[in-house]
Each structure stands twice: as C-alpha cells, then as structure tokens.
Tab-separated table of C-alpha atoms in Angstrom:
chain	number	residue	atom	x	y	z
A	1	UNK	CA	-14.548	16.153	0.635
A	2	UNK	CA	-15.573	19.311	-1.131
A	3	UNK	CA	-11.988	21.255	-0.646
A	4	UNK	CA	-10.646	17.379	-2.014
A	5	UNK	CA	-12.177	17.546	-4.834
A	6	UNK	CA	-11.121	21.586	-5.428
A	7	UNK	CA	-7.365	20.856	-4.351
A	8	UNK	CA	-7.618	18.202	-7.065
A	9	UNK	CA	-9.123	19.975	-9.500
A	10	UNK	CA	-6.655	22.922	-9.373
A	11	UNK	CA	-3.319	20.410	-9.217
A	12	UNK	CA	-4.295	19.140	-12.474
A	13	UNK	CA	-4.539	22.965	-13.681
A	14	UNK	CA	-1.376	23.089	-12.473
A	15	UNK	CA	-2.506	26.391	-10.152
A	16	UNK	CA	-1.570	24.753	-6.354
A	17	UNK	CA	1.145	26.634	-4.750
A	18	UNK	CA	4.601	24.527	-4.237
A	19	UNK	CA	4.158	25.105	-0.921
A	20	UNK	CA	0.334	23.952	-0.771
A	21	UNK	CA	-0.433	20.962	2.015
A	22	UNK	CA	-0.938	17.700	-0.039
A	23	UNK	CA	-3.996	15.206	0.311
A	24	UNK	CA	-2.283	11.828	2.087
A	25	UNK	CA	-1.769	9.095	-0.130
A	26	UNK	CA	-4.146	6.944	1.916
A	27	UNK	CA	-6.968	8.693	1.958
A	28	UNK	CA	-6.924	10.305	-1.744
A	29	UNK	CA	-6.457	6.302	-2.879
A	30	UNK	CA	-9.319	5.426	-0.844
A	31	UNK	CA	-11.880	8.320	-2.665
A	32	UNK	CA	-10.476	7.197	-5.978
A	33	UNK	CA	-11.511	3.461	-4.664
A	34	UNK	CA	-15.140	4.236	-3.354
A	35	UNK	CA	-15.665	7.111	-7.147
A	36	UNK	CA	-14.462	3.665	-9.473
A	37	UNK	CA	-16.897	1.175	-7.230
A	38	UNK	CA	-19.549	3.655	-7.835
A	39	UNK	CA	-19.067	4.089	-11.765
A	40	UNK	CA	-20.282	0.627	-13.747
A	41	UNK	CA	-18.258	1.282	-16.337
A	42	UNK	CA	-14.665	0.464	-14.502
A	43	UNK	CA	-16.469	-2.936	-13.742
A	44	UNK	CA	-17.479	-2.829	-17.653
A	45	UNK	CA	-14.265	-2.648	-18.963
A	46	UNK	CA	-12.787	-4.665	-16.496
A	47	UNK	CA	-14.428	-7.931	-18.200
A	48	UNK	CA	-13.412	-6.621	-21.987
A	49	UNK	CA	-10.840	-7.664	-23.830
A	50	UNK	CA	-8.287	-5.051	-24.062
A	51	UNK	CA	-8.135	-5.293	-27.897
A	52	UNK	CA	-11.548	-4.550	-28.113
A	53	UNK	CA	-11.373	-1.918	-25.604
A	54	UNK	CA	-8.188	-0.151	-27.388
A	55	UNK	CA	-9.049	3.098	-28.415
A	56	UNK	CA	-12.202	3.200	-27.875
A	57	UNK	CA	-12.724	6.197	-25.452
A	58	UNK	CA	-9.599	8.436	-26.748
A	59	UNK	CA	-11.255	11.812	-27.426
A	60	UNK	CA	-11.122	13.015	-30.684
A	61	UNK	CA	-8.759	15.762	-29.850
A	62	UNK	CA	-5.963	13.135	-28.212
A	63	UNK	CA	-3.751	12.696	-31.525
A	64	UNK	CA	-3.362	16.974	-31.202
A	65	UNK	CA	-2.155	16.782	-28.099
A	66	UNK	CA	0.551	14.842	-26.878
A	67	UNK	CA	-0.274	12.669	-23.853
A	68	UNK	CA	2.622	13.296	-21.226
A	69	UNK	CA	3.790	10.375	-19.272
A	70	UNK	CA	2.675	10.322	-15.980
A	71	UNK	CA	4.983	9.080	-12.730
A	72	UNK	CA	3.955	6.240	-10.497
A	73	UNK	CA	5.707	9.149	-8.330
A	74	UNK	CA	3.277	11.736	-8.955
A	75	UNK	CA	0.530	9.571	-8.763
A	76	UNK	CA	1.927	8.273	-5.346
A	77	UNK	CA	1.835	12.092	-4.304
A	78	UNK	CA	-1.205	12.938	-5.357
A	79	UNK	CA	-3.996	10.516	-6.468
A	80	UNK	CA	-6.378	12.289	-6.726
A	81	UNK	CA	-5.198	14.125	-9.001
A	82	UNK	CA	-4.484	11.750	-11.399
A	83	UNK	CA	-7.490	10.822	-11.011
A	84	UNK	CA	-9.579	13.462	-12.116
A	85	UNK	CA	-6.788	13.634	-15.154
A	86	UNK	CA	-7.960	9.804	-15.693
A	87	UNK	CA	-11.428	10.351	-15.949
A	88	UNK	CA	-12.305	13.854	-17.043
A	89	UNK	CA	-8.897	15.472	-18.643
A	90	UNK	CA	-8.869	11.636	-20.336
A	91	UNK	CA	-5.469	10.853	-20.123
A	92	UNK	CA	-4.482	7.605	-20.673
A	93	UNK	CA	-1.170	8.009	-18.947
A	94	UNK	CA	-2.336	9.351	-15.737
A	95	UNK	CA	-4.648	6.378	-15.857
A	96	UNK	CA	-1.568	4.301	-16.189
A	97	UNK	CA	0.234	5.937	-13.641
A	98	UNK	CA	-2.625	5.988	-10.990
A	99	UNK	CA	-2.457	1.824	-11.944
A	100	UNK	CA	1.096	1.867	-11.326
A	101	UNK	CA	0.485	3.648	-7.903
A	102	UNK	CA	-2.224	1.674	-6.777
A	103	UNK	CA	0.019	-1.900	-7.722
A	104	UNK	CA	3.008	-0.406	-6.335
A	105	UNK	CA	1.182	0.274	-3.015
A	106	UNK	CA	-1.632	-1.942	-2.313
A	107	UNK	CA	-2.053	-5.571	-2.102
A	108	UNK	CA	-3.500	-8.309	-4.159
A	109	UNK	CA	-7.272	-7.686	-2.571
A	110	UNK	CA	-7.054	-4.428	-4.736
A	111	UNK	CA	-5.707	-5.218	-7.840
A	112	UNK	CA	-8.969	-5.085	-9.434
A	113	UNK	CA	-8.075	-1.351	-8.960
A	114	UNK	CA	-5.148	-1.303	-11.088
A	115	UNK	CA	-6.326	-4.005	-13.062
A	116	UNK	CA	-9.316	-1.473	-14.330
A	117	UNK	CA	-7.626	1.782	-14.622
A	118	UNK	CA	-4.773	-0.108	-17.010
A	119	UNK	CA	-8.030	-1.311	-18.887
A	120	UNK	CA	-9.307	2.483	-19.042
A	121	UNK	CA	-5.905	3.595	-20.468
A	122	UNK	CA	-5.986	1.106	-22.546
A	123	UNK	CA	-9.298	2.805	-23.782
A	124	UNK	CA	-7.872	6.029	-23.989
A	125	UNK	CA	-5.255	4.698	-26.781
A	126	UNK	CA	-2.551	4.419	-24.531
A	127	UNK	CA	-1.378	0.935	-25.607
A	128	UNK	CA	0.694	0.246	-22.410
A	129	UNK	CA	-2.344	-0.124	-20.751
A	130	UNK	CA	-3.271	-2.336	-22.991
A	131	UNK	CA	-0.393	-4.502	-22.119
A	132	UNK	CA	-0.803	-4.711	-18.749
A	133	UNK	CA	-4.358	-5.260	-18.716
A	134	UNK	CA	-3.852	-8.492	-21.118
A	135	UNK	CA	0.049	-9.489	-18.597
A	136	UNK	CA	-2.303	-8.823	-15.665
A	137	UNK	CA	-5.001	-11.775	-17.942
A	138	UNK	CA	-2.051	-13.492	-18.968
A	139	UNK	CA	-0.738	-14.345	-15.278
A	140	UNK	CA	-4.088	-15.013	-13.672
A	141	UNK	CA	-3.345	-14.730	-9.957
A	142	UNK	CA	-4.926	-11.668	-9.664
A	143	UNK	CA	-8.462	-11.126	-7.114
A	144	UNK	CA	-11.866	-10.883	-8.771
A	145	UNK	CA	-10.586	-10.883	-12.778
A	146	UNK	CA	-13.468	-11.818	-14.698
A	147	UNK	CA	-10.903	-13.851	-16.907
A	148	UNK	CA	-10.958	-16.207	-14.687
A	149	UNK	CA	-13.875	-17.813	-15.578
A	150	UNK	CA	-12.878	-17.774	-19.407
A	151	UNK	CA	-12.083	-20.451	-21.186
A	152	UNK	CA	-8.206	-20.661	-21.726
A	153	UNK	CA	-8.405	-20.313	-25.518
A	154	UNK	CA	-10.530	-17.573	-25.909
A	155	UNK	CA	-8.692	-16.225	-23.303
A	156	UNK	CA	-5.063	-16.919	-25.350
A	157	UNK	CA	-7.121	-15.381	-28.966
A	158	UNK	CA	-7.511	-12.081	-26.527
A	159	UNK	CA	-4.083	-11.932	-25.444
A	160	UNK	CA	-2.455	-12.606	-28.465
A	161	UNK	CA	-5.172	-9.994	-30.220
A	162	UNK	CA	-4.203	-7.418	-27.040
A	163	UNK	CA	-0.288	-7.527	-27.614
A	164	UNK	CA	-0.725	-7.765	-31.477
A	165	UNK	CA	-2.789	-4.346	-30.956
A	166	UNK	CA	0.550	-2.653	-28.668
A	167	UNK	CA	2.571	-4.012	-30.411
A	168	UNK	CA	1.769	-2.665	-33.743
A	169	UNK	CA	1.660	1.086	-31.513
A	170	UNK	CA	5.261	0.787	-31.036
A	171	UNK	CA	4.736	-0.457	-27.399
A	172	UNK	CA	8.095	-3.037	-26.758
A	173	UNK	CA	6.607	-4.485	-23.900
A	174	UNK	CA	3.311	-5.082	-25.754
A	175	UNK	CA	5.753	-6.257	-28.639
A	176	UNK	CA	7.955	-8.800	-25.858
A	177	UNK	CA	4.390	-10.260	-24.619
A	178	UNK	CA	3.397	-10.958	-28.270
A	179	UNK	CA	6.914	-12.323	-28.901
A	180	UNK	CA	5.965	-14.681	-25.886
A	181	UNK	CA	2.540	-15.882	-28.013
A	182	UNK	CA	4.103	-16.749	-31.161
A	183	UNK	CA	6.516	-18.459	-29.000
A	184	UNK	CA	4.781	-21.176	-26.718
A	185	UNK	CA	1.552	-20.982	-29.154
A	186	UNK	CA	-0.640	-18.771	-27.348
A	187	UNK	CA	-3.736	-17.641	-29.137
A	188	UNK	CA	-2.188	-18.684	-32.675
A	189	UNK	CA	0.031	-21.442	-34.286
A	190	UNK	CA	3.795	-21.759	-32.723
A	191	UNK	CA	5.330	-19.837	-34.903
A	192	UNK	CA	9.472	-18.824	-33.870
A	193	UNK	CA	10.105	-16.704	-36.861
A	194	UNK	CA	7.152	-14.438	-35.976
A	195	UNK	CA	8.297	-15.011	-32.913
A	196	UNK	CA	11.525	-13.996	-33.677
A	197	UNK	CA	10.579	-10.392	-35.734
A	198	UNK	CA	8.580	-9.270	-32.347
A	199	UNK	CA	10.918	-9.646	-29.920
A	200	UNK	CA	13.389	-7.962	-31.940
A	201	UNK	CA	11.011	-5.148	-32.469
A	202	UNK	CA	10.664	-4.646	-28.520
A	203	UNK	CA	14.554	-3.922	-29.077
A	204	UNK	CA	14.306	-1.832	-32.013
A	205	UNK	CA	11.754	0.094	-29.971
A	206	UNK	CA	13.865	0.793	-27.014
A	207	UNK	CA	16.805	-1.287	-26.639
A	208	UNK	CA	17.794	-0.079	-22.789
A	209	UNK	CA	14.746	-1.371	-21.844
A	210	UNK	CA	13.522	-3.638	-19.642
A	211	UNK	CA	11.410	-4.811	-22.406
A	212	UNK	CA	14.364	-5.347	-24.296
A	213	UNK	CA	16.343	-7.591	-21.429
A	214	UNK	CA	13.334	-9.772	-21.306
A	215	UNK	CA	13.500	-10.271	-25.436
A	216	UNK	CA	16.604	-10.515	-25.676
A	217	UNK	CA	17.349	-14.512	-24.221
A	218	UNK	CA	14.860	-15.255	-26.506
A	219	UNK	CA	16.419	-13.517	-29.657
A	220	UNK	CA	19.576	-15.500	-28.982
A	221	UNK	CA	18.287	-18.913	-28.971
A	222	UNK	CA	16.102	-18.238	-31.728
A	223	UNK	CA	18.673	-16.864	-33.541
A	224	UNK	CA	21.501	-19.712	-32.322
A	225	UNK	CA	18.569	-21.959	-34.158
A	226	UNK	CA	18.824	-20.289	-37.129
A	227	UNK	CA	22.452	-20.342	-37.286
A	228	UNK	CA	22.817	-24.232	-36.158
A	229	UNK	CA	20.696	-25.297	-38.989
A	230	UNK	CA	17.971	-25.907	-36.305
A	231	UNK	CA	14.177	-25.325	-37.437
A	232	UNK	CA	12.990	-21.738	-36.442
C-alpha cells in the first residue's frame, strides 16, 4: 500500500522513470473506489445539483495555472496517479479523465464512482464535469443516483441551470444540452429561438466536435422552420 502511494505521488510529479513498472488498472481502480467510499464529501457532492457545485472547490490559484487536459488513456494507465491529481493537486481535468476511464471500464453498478468524479471535476471549476454529471442525472439510468428520488420538475430546473452554467463557460456539450432544455421546455418554458442560439454556440465553440454533430440536425430543423415562415 505504501509503495503504491509513493509510486503515484512520483508519477504526479513526473519523476517516475519511463521503464518503471506501472500499477495494474484493476487494482489501482479498486483502491481509488475504496478511498472514495471512505471520504464523505464524494457522497455529498453526488447529491448536489451541479449548478450549485460549479467552481466551489476551485483553488484560488487555478485561474493563473492552466488545468491541462488529462486523457482517458492516461487514467487507464495509472488510475491512482489521476486520483491524486484530482484529490490532492485539485485538478478538475484529472477528475474528469478518471471519471471517463471508470465509465469506459466498469459496468453500470459502479456508475456512482464516475458520477461522483464528474461532480468533483465540476466543483473544481471544470465545466465539462458539470455537463457530464448533469447528463447522467438527465439520463436517469445510473445505479444509486440520489436524483432518482427527486421530483422531475426540480431535477429539470437543476439541469437547466447546470447546462446554462457550463455553456456560459464555453463548454460545447453544455451548450448542446442547454439547447435541449429550451427545445423540450425542461426546467424552462420551451423557446425555439433560445434553443437555436444555444445549438449554434455549441458549433461556434467547436465545429468539428461531437457536440456540434449532435446540435446540427436541430439547427437545420429550427432554421428551416424560420425560413419557411413557421413559428420558432
């Protein structure tokens, strides 16, 4: 146990030799999950609306130091290193990368772990974490989600505020989901013009990203309605 922790700390600092033996993913992931189970804050943020979490735990120095991206593959390679960067180095990107690794490598009965990590990324000011936690709440099929017991109108209002916040931080998927809120009238009165603005913003942010691919058919539908003289 002590060796595994030391290895991860050195990995965070970039001091592990390139040929050093790396911890097996399954063992490291299991240890991360045990640590999360023993830390009450993860359960607490799991039950909070992401809009109310956004940036609340962001360290004061984070705006001065870029939170560089941490890939899914990096966290599959060394889950403990990513967890330490998330929990100790206060990196929302590391929380997000580890959440994605858990999401890709575990069955839905472990979903609370990646949902908690998305929430923690959100709390650290990483907008994509807010979007993904919100999407998990919206989809509603993850095990042990506290929002399963919340009435739908309250949940939809939470999601509207969440996607509004992440879109406001120029997170492309957040804008596509914000468009969905306006399109379907979830947490807000349906407003096709507002939906179109949100969908367009997703594509303005990243025209080649999946969020724009998702938004594009809605943009074409809504623009077609406007050009045809129909109501937006």
